[in-house]
Coordinates of C-alpha atoms in Angstrom, one line a residue:
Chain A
X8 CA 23.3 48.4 258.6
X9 CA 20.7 48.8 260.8
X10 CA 19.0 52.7 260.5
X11 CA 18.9 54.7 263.7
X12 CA 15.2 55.8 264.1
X13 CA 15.0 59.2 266.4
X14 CA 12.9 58.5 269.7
X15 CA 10.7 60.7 268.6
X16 CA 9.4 59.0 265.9
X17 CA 8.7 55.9 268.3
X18 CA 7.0 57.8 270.6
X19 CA 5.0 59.3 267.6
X20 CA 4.0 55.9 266.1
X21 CA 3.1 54.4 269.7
X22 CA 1.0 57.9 270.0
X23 CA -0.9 57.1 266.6
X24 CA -1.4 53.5 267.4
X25 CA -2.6 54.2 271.1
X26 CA -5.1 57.0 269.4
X27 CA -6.9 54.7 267.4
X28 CA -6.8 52.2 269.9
X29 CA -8.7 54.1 272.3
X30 CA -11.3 55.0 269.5
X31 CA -12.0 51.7 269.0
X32 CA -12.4 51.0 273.1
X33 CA -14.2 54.0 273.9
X34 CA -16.4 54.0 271.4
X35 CA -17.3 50.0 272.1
X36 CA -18.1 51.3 275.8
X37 CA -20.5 53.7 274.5
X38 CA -22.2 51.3 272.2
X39 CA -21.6 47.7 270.2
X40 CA -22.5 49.0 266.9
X41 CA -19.8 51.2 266.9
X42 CA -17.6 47.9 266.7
X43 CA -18.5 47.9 262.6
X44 CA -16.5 51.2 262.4
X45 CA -13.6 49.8 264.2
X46 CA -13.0 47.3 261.9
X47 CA -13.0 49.7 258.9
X48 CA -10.6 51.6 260.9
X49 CA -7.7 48.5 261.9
X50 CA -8.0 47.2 257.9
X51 CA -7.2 50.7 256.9
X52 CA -4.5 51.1 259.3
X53 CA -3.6 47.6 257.8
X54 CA -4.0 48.8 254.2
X55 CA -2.0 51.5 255.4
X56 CA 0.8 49.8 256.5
X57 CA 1.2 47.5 253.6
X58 CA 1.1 50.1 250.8
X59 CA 3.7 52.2 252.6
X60 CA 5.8 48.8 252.8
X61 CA 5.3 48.1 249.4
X62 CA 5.6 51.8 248.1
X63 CA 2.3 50.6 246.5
X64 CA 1.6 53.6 243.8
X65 CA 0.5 53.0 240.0
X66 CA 1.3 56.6 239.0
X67 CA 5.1 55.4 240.1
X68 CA 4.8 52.5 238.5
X69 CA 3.5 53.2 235.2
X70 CA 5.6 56.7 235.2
X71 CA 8.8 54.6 235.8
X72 CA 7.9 52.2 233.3
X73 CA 7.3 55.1 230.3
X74 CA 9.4 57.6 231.6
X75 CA 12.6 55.9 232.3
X76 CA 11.8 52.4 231.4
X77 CA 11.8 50.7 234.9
X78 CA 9.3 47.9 235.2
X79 CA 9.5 47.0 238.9
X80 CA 6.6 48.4 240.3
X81 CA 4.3 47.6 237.4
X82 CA 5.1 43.7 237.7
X83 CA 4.9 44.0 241.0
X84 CA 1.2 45.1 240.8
X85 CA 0.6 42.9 238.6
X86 CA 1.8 40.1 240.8
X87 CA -0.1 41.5 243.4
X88 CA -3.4 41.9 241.7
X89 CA -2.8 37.7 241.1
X90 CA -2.3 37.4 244.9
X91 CA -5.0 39.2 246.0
X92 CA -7.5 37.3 243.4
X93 CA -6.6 33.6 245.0
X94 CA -7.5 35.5 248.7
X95 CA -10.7 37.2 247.1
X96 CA -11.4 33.8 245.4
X97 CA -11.5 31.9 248.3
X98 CA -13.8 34.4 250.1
X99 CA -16.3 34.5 247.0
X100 CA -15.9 30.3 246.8
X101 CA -17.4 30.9 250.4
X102 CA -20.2 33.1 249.8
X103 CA -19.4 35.7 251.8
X104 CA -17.7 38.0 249.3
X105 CA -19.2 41.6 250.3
X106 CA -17.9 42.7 246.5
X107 CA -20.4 43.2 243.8
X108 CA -19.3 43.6 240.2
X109 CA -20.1 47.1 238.2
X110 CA -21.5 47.6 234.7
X111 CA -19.4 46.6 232.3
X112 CA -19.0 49.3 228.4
X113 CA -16.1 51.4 227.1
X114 CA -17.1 54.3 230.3
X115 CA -14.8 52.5 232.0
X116 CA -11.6 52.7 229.6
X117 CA -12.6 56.4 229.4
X118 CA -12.4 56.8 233.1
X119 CA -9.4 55.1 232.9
X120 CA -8.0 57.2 231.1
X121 CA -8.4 60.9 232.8
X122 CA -7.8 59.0 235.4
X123 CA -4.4 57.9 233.9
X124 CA -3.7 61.1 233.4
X125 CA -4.2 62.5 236.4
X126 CA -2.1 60.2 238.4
X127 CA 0.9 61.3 236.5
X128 CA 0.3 64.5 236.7
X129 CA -0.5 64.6 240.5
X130 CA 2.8 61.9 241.0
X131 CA 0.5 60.1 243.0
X132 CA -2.8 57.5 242.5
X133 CA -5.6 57.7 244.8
X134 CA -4.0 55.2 247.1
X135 CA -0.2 56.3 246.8
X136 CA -1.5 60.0 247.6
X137 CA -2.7 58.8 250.9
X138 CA 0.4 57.1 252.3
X139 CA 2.5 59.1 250.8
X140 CA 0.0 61.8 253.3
X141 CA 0.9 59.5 256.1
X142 CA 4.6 59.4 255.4
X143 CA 3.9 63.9 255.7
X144 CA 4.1 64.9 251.6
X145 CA 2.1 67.9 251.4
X146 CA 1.6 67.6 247.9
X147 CA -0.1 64.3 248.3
X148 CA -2.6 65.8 250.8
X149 CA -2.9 68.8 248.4
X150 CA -3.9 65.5 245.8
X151 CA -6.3 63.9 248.0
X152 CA -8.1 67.6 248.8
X153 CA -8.2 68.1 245.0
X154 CA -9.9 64.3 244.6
X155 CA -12.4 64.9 247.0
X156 CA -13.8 68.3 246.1
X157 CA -13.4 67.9 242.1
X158 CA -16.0 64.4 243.5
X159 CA -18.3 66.6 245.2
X160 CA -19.3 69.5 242.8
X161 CA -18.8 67.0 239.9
X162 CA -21.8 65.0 240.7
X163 CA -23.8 67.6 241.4
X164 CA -23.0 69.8 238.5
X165 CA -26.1 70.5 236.1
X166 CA -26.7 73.7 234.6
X167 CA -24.1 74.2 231.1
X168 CA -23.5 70.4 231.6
X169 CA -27.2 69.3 231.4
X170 CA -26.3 70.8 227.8
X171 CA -23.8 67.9 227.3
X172 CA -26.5 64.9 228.0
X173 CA -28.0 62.7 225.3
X174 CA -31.6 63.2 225.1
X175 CA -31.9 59.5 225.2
X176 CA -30.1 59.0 228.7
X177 CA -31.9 61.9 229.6
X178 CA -35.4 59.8 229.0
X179 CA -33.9 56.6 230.5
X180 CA -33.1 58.1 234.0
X181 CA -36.1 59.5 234.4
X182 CA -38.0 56.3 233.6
X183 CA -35.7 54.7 236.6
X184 CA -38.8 55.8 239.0
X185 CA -36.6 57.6 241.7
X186 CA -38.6 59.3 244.6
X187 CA -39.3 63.0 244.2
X188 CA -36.2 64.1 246.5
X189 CA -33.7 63.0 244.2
X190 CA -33.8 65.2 241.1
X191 CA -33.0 62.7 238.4
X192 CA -33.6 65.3 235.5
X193 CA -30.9 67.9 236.4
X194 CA -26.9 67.4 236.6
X195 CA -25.0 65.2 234.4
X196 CA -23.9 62.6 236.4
X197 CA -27.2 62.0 237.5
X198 CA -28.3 60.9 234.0
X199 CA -25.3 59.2 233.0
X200 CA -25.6 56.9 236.1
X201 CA -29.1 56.8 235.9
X202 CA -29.5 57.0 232.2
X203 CA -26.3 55.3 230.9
X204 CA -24.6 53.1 233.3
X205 CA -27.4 51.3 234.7
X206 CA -28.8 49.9 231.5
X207 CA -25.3 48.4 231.0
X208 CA -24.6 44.7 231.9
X209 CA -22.8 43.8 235.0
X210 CA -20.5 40.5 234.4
X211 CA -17.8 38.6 235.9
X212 CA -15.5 36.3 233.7
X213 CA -16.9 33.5 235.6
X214 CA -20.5 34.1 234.9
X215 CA -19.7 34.5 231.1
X216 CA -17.9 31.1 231.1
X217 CA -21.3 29.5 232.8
X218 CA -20.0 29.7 236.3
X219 CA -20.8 31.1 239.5
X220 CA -18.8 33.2 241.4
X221 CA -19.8 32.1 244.8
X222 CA -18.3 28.2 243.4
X223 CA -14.6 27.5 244.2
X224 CA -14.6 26.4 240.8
X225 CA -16.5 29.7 239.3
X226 CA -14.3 32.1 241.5
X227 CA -10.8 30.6 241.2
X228 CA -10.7 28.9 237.7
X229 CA -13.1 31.6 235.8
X230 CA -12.4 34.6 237.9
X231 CA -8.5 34.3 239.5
X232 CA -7.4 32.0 236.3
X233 CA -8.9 33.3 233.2
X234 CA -10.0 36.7 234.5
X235 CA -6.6 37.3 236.0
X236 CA -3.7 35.4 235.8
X237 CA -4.0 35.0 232.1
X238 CA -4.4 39.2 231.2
X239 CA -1.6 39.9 234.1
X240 CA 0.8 37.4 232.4
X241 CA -0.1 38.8 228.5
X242 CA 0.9 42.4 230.3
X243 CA 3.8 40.6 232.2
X244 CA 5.3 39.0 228.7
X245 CA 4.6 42.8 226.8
X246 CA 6.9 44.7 229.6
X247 CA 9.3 41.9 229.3
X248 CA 9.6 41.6 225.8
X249 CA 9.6 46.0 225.1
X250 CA 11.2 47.3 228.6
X251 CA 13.5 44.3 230.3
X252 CA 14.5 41.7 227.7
X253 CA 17.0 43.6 225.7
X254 CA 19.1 45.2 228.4
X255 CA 19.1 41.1 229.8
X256 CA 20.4 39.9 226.7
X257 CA 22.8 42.3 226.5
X258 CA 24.3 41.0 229.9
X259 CA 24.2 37.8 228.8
X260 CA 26.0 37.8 226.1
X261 CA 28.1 40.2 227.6
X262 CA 29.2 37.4 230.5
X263 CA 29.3 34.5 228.3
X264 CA 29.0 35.4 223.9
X265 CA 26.5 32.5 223.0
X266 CA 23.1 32.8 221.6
X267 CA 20.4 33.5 223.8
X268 CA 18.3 30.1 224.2
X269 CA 14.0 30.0 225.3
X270 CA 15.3 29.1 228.6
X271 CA 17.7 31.9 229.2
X272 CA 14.5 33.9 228.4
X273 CA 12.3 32.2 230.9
X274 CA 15.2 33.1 233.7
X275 CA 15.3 36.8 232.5
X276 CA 11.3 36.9 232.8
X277 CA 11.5 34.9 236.7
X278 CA 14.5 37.2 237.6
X279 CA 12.1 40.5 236.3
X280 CA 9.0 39.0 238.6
X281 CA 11.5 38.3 241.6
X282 CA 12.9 41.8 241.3
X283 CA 9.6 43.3 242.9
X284 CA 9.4 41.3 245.8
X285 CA 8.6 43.9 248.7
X286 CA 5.4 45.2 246.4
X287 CA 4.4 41.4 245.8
X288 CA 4.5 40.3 249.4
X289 CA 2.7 44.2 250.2
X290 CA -0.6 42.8 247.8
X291 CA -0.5 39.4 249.1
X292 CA -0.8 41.1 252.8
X293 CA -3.6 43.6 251.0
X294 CA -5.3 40.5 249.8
X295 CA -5.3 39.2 253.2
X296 CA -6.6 41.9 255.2
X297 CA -9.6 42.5 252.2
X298 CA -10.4 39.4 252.4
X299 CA -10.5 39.3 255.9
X300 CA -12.3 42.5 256.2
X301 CA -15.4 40.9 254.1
X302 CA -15.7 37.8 256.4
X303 CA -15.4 40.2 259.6
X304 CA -18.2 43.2 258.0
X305 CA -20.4 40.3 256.7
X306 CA -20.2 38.7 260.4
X307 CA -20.8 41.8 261.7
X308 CA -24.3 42.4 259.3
X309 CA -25.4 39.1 260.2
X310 CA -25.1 39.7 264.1
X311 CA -26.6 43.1 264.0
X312 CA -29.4 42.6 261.4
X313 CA -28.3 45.2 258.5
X314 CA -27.3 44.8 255.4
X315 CA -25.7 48.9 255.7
X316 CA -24.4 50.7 258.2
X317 CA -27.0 53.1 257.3
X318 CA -29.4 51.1 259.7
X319 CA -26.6 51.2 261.9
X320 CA -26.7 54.8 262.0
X321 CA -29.8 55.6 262.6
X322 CA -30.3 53.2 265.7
X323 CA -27.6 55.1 267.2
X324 CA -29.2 58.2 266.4
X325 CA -27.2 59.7 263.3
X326 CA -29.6 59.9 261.0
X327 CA -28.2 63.5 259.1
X328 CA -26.9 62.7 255.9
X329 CA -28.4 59.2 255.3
X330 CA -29.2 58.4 251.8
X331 CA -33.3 58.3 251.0
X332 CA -33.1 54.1 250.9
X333 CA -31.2 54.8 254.5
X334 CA -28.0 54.0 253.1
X335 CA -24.4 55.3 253.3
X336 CA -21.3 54.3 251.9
X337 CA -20.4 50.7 253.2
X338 CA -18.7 48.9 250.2
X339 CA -17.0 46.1 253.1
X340 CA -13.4 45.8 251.7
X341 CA -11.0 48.4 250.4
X342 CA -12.2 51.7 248.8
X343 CA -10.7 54.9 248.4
X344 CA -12.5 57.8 246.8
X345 CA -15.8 57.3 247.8
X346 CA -15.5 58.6 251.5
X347 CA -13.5 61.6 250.4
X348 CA -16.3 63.2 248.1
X349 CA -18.5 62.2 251.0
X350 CA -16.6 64.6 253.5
X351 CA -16.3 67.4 251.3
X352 CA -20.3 66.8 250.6
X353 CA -21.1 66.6 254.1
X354 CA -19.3 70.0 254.4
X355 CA -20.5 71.6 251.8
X356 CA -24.5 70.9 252.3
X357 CA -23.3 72.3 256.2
X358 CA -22.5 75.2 254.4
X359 CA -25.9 75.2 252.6
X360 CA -25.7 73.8 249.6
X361 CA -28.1 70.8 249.2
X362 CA -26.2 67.8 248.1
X363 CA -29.0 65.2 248.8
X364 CA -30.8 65.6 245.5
X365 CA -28.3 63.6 243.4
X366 CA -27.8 59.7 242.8
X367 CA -24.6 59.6 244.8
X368 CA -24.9 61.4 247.6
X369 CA -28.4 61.4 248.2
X370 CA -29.8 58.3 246.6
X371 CA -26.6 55.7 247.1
X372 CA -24.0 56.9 249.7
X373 CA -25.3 59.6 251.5
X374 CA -23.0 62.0 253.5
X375 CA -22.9 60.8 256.8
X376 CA -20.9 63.0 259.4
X377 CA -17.1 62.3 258.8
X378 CA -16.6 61.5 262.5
X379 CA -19.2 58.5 262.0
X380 CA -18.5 57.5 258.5
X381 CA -17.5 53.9 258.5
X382 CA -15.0 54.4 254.9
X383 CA -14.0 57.6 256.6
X384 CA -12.5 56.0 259.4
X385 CA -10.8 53.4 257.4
X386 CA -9.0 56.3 255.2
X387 CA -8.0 58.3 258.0
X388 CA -6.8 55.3 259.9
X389 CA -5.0 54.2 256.6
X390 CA -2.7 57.6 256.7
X391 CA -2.4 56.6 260.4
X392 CA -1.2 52.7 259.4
X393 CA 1.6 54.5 256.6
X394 CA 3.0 57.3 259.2
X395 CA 3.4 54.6 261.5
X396 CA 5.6 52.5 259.1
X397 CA 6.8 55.6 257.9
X398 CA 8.1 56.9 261.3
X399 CA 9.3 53.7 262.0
X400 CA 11.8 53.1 259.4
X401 CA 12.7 56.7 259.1
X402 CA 11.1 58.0 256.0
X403 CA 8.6 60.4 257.8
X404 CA 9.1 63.6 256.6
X405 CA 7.0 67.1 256.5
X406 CA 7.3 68.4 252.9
X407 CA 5.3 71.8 251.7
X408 CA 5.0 71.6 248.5
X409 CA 6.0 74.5 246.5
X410 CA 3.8 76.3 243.9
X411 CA 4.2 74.6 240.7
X412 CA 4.1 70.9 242.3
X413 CA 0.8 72.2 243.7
X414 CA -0.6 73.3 240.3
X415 CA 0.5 69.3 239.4
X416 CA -1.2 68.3 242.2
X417 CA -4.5 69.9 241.7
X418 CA -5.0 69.6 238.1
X419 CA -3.8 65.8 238.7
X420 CA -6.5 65.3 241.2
X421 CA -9.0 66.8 239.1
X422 CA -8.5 64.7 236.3
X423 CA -8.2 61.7 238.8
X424 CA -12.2 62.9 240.5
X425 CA -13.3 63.0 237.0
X426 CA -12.0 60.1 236.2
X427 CA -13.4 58.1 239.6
X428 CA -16.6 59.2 239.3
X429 CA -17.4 58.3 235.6
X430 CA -16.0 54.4 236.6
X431 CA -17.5 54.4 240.2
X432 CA -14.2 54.4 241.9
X433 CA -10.5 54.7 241.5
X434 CA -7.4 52.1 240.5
X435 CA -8.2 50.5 244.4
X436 CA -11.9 50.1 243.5
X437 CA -12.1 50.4 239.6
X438 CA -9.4 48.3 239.2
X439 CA -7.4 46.9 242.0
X440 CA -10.5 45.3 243.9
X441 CA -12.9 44.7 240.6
X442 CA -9.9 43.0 238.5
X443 CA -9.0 40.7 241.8
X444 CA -12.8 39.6 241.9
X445 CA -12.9 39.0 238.4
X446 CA -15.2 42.0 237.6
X447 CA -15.2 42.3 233.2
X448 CA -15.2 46.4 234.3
X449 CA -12.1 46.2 236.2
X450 CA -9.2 45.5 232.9
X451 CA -10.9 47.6 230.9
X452 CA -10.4 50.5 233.6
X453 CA -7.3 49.4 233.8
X454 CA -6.5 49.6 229.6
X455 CA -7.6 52.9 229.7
X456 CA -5.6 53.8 233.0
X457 CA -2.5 52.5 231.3
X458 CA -3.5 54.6 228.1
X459 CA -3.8 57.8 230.4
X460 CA -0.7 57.3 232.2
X461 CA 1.2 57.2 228.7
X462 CA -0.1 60.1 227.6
X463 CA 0.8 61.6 230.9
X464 CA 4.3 61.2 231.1
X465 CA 4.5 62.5 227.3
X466 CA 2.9 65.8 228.1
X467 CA 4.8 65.6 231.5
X468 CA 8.1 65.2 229.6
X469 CA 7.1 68.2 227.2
X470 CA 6.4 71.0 230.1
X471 CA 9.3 69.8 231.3
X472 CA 11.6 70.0 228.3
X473 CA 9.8 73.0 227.4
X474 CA 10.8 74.4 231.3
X475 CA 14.7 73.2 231.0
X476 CA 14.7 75.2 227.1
X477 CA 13.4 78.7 228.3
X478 CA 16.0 78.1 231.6
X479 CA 18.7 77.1 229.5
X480 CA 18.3 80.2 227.5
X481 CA 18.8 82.3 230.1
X482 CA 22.6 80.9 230.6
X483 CA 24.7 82.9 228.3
X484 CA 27.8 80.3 227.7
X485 CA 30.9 81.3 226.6
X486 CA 32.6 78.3 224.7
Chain B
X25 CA 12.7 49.8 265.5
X26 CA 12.4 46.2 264.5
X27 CA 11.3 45.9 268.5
X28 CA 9.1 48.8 268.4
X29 CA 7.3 47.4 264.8
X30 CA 7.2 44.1 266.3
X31 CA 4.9 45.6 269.8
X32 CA 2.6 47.5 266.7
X33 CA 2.0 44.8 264.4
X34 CA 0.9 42.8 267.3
X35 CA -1.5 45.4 268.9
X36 CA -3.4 45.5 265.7
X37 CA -3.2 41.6 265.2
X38 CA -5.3 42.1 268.4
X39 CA -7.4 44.1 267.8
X40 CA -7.8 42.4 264.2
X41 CA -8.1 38.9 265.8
X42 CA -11.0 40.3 268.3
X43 CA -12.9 41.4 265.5
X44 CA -12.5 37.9 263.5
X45 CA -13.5 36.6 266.8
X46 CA -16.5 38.9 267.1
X47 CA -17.9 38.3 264.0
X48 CA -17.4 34.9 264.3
X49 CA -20.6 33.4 265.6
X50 CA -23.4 34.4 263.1
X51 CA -21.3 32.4 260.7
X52 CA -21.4 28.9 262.8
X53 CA -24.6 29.6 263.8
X54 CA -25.8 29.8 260.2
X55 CA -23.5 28.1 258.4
X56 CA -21.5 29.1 254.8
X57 CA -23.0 30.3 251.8
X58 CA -26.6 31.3 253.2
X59 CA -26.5 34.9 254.2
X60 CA -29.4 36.1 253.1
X61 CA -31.4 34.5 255.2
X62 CA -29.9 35.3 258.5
X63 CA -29.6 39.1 257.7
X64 CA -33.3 39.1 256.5
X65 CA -34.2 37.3 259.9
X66 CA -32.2 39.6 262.2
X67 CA -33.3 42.5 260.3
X68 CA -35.9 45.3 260.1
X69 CA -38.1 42.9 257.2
X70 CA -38.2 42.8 253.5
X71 CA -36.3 45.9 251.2
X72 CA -39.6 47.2 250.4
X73 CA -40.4 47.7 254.0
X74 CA -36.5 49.2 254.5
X75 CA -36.8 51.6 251.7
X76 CA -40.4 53.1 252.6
X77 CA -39.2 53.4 256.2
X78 CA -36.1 55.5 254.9
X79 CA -38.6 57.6 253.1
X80 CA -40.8 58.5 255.4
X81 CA -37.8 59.2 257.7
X82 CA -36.7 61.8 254.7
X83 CA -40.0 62.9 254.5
X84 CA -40.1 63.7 258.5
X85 CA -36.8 65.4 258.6
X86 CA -38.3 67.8 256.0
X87 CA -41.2 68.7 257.5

């Protein structure tokens, strides 16, 4: 049966689509560079649309999974982190990947893991809070606010924190040789980065097999075979043996009372991946557009000249907020949490505080003005892409959250800030993206995400118990 | 609302498909798999050059 979508809602999507349509055009008339931060803003509206199709969210799928014991949406990440390594496979095999892989130590398992954390407390991930923004949850914006300003005053925080640094990373960032603006010395991200991170090594499971990544056979047989397919089918085989394989059995020999044979258990596992179609064909789509999005940007630095929208930038006369190498964020493919410290940076050094003298802002990403910002674009055209779909099949919605699921939602995206700045991005591009491209960082994010989400749900489950207890005492029951 | 999704996913496979054609050229002109030279040539010189423009420019703006 067919849902009846109010005409309103049409005339709403038609309205979003048309708005960003007329960005594009307008701002092509003005000037061809702007045509770079179009096509940040249709593969967002494209991420957009496929993650609201999919109901693409790791804090649903790994709360599902612990909490009730539903695997659906985990093996349908899992099938869609496979699919979107063959499509960023193919790109790398071309040389035209835009991705480059991140140091590799246990900082990103500990990321991981407030990052874990957060996401079940928050009920969203840092991708799942921004759909679930497009499709009007007001808790999911309240997640994405909390995100970007826990970003922005962590990594610029010094003071009681510089307390907290090793006197050896201390030493190491300031033998990095950064010019004078960027104050290396004071705030503790700053010397983690500078004095920790850097010095570790950056590998891909191709390169540690003797491969290159930029070699069909490096990128899909060391990278999509060994660096994917093989850990996504171990996790695959552990949710099917501990989650799915019991209840199976149990209908089995409920239909027909024989033993169970290998084959019956090779049907249960095929019937468990087939179960999560709608979030498989979302990533495959995902995998698509990303890869897509790298041959377009790549194109795109090649005609103009740049290798960062930075230079862009400046030709065009924007030159506030550019980094002191003239950069700003430009990662080419799919990011999330990046461009939402950068806005809450840009306003906060409007409002005077300086945000220029630390690594991120003012050494790597700078903080652009949001109406310029090339990731910016692609996030707020991603909310646009999920309202559309969201209007369209009747799930749009205005909700306001109420107090407590706003306490969730700020000390979720807190965790979840912390947790993206000590890996360098979030599940999109700690794990999602780096795991795809065969990045060594990217599982172990991922370990430590899975780790975090555990412990998540179990404290979740103990406020909540603890909630239900003190309510059910108030009940005076006559039996 | 299957009409209506239909008309949007084909106004951004337009847009999408101008920008794959847009970017299309530097890659035939240059060929796969050599990047780095095409962006060097089209570009503002060497990093070293790039990065003491970028601090003079911060350097300006201060002053």
């Amino acid at each position: 049966m067919e849902i009846i979508i109010p005409r309103r809602n049409v005339i709403w999507a038609y309205i979003i689509v048309g708005f960003f349509a007329l960005v594009s055009v307008v701002t092509l008339a003005i000037h061809e560079y702007y045509i770079y931060l179009s096509a940040y803003l249709w593969f967002g509206f494209i991420y957009g649309m496929c993650l609201q199709y999919g109901r693409f969210c790791f804090a649903s799928a790994f709360r599902d999974l612990f909490a009730v014991g539903v695997p659906r949406m985990v093996v349908g990440i899992m099938i869609a982190t496979f699919l979107f390594a063959i499509t960023s496979g193919l790109v790398a095999a071309t040389g035209w990947s835009t991705f480059h892989p991140a140091p590799v130590s246990i900082h990103s398992a500990i990321a991981g893991l407030f990052f874990g954390v957060g996401m079940v407390f928050a009920g969203g991930c840092a991708s799942g809070s921004l759909y679930k923004t497009g499709e009007g949850n007001g808790v999911s914006l309240l997640v994405i606010l909390s995100i970007s300003v826990t970003q922005a005053l962590f990594v610029d925080w010094g003071g009681i924190l510089n307390k907290f640094v090793p006197a050896a990373w201390h030493k190491s960032a300031l033998e990095k040789g950064l010019p004078d603006s960027i104050n290396v010395g004071d705030g503790w991200v700053d010397q983690y980065l500078a004095g920790y991170v850097w010095n570790q090594p950056v590998k891909t499971y191709a390169q540690s097999l003797g491969m290159r990544d930029d070699t069909l056979i490096g990128a899909l047989l060391g990278n999509t075979f060994f660096g994917v397919l093989i850990p996504a089918l171990m996790i695959l085989t552990i949710v099917y043996i501990f989650w799915v394989r019991k209840n199976y059995v149990k209908k089995l020999q409920a239909e027909n009372s024989r033993s169970v044979t290998f084959k019956d258990h090779l049907n249960g596992f095929w019937g468990m991946i087939m179960a999560s179609k709608r979030t498989s064909i979302a990533g495959l789509l995902l995998g698509i557009a990303c890869g897509l999005q790298m041959f377009v940007i790549e194109g795109l630095r090649m005609k103009f000249g740049v290798k960062n929208a930075g230079t862009l930038l400046v030709r065009l006369g924007h030159d506030f907020g550019i980094s002191a190498k003239g950069t700003v964020f430009d990662p080419g493919y799919w990011y999330v949490t990046t461009q939402e410290a950068q806005w809450v940076g840009w306003t906060l050094q409007k409002l005077g505080m300086n945000n220029m003298d630390n690594i991120y802002f003012g050494w790597v990403n700078g903080i652009p003005s949001p109406a310029i910002n090339p990731a910016d674009w692609m996030s707020v055209a991603l909310i646009g892409g999920a309202a559309v779909m969201a209007l369209l099949h009747g799930e749009f919605k205005f909700k306001a959250p109420t107090r407590e699921l706003a306490f969730w939602a700020i000390l979720g995206g807190f965790f979840m800030g912390i947790g993206s700045r000590l890996a360098l991005g979030c599940n999109v591009g700690a794990f999602f993206v780096r795991t795809a491209n065969g990045d060594m960082s990217g599982w172990l994010f991922g370990v430590g995400m899975i780790g975090g989400a555990y412990i998540g749900v179990k404290i979740f489950n103990w406020y909540t118990e603890r909630k239900m207890a003190k309510e059910m005492a108030g009940f005076d029951f006559d039996l | 609302m299957k009409k209506h999704l239909f008309i949007i996913i084909t106004i951004v496979i337009g847009f999408s498909s101008f920008l794959l054609g847009y970017s299309l050229p530097p890659f035939l002109e240059v060929g796969f798999g050599d990047n780095d030279a095409a962006v060097i040539d089209g570009g503002p010189g060497n990093d070293d050059d790039l990065l003491k423009q970028y601090q003079d420019l911060y350097k300006d703006t201060e002053e």
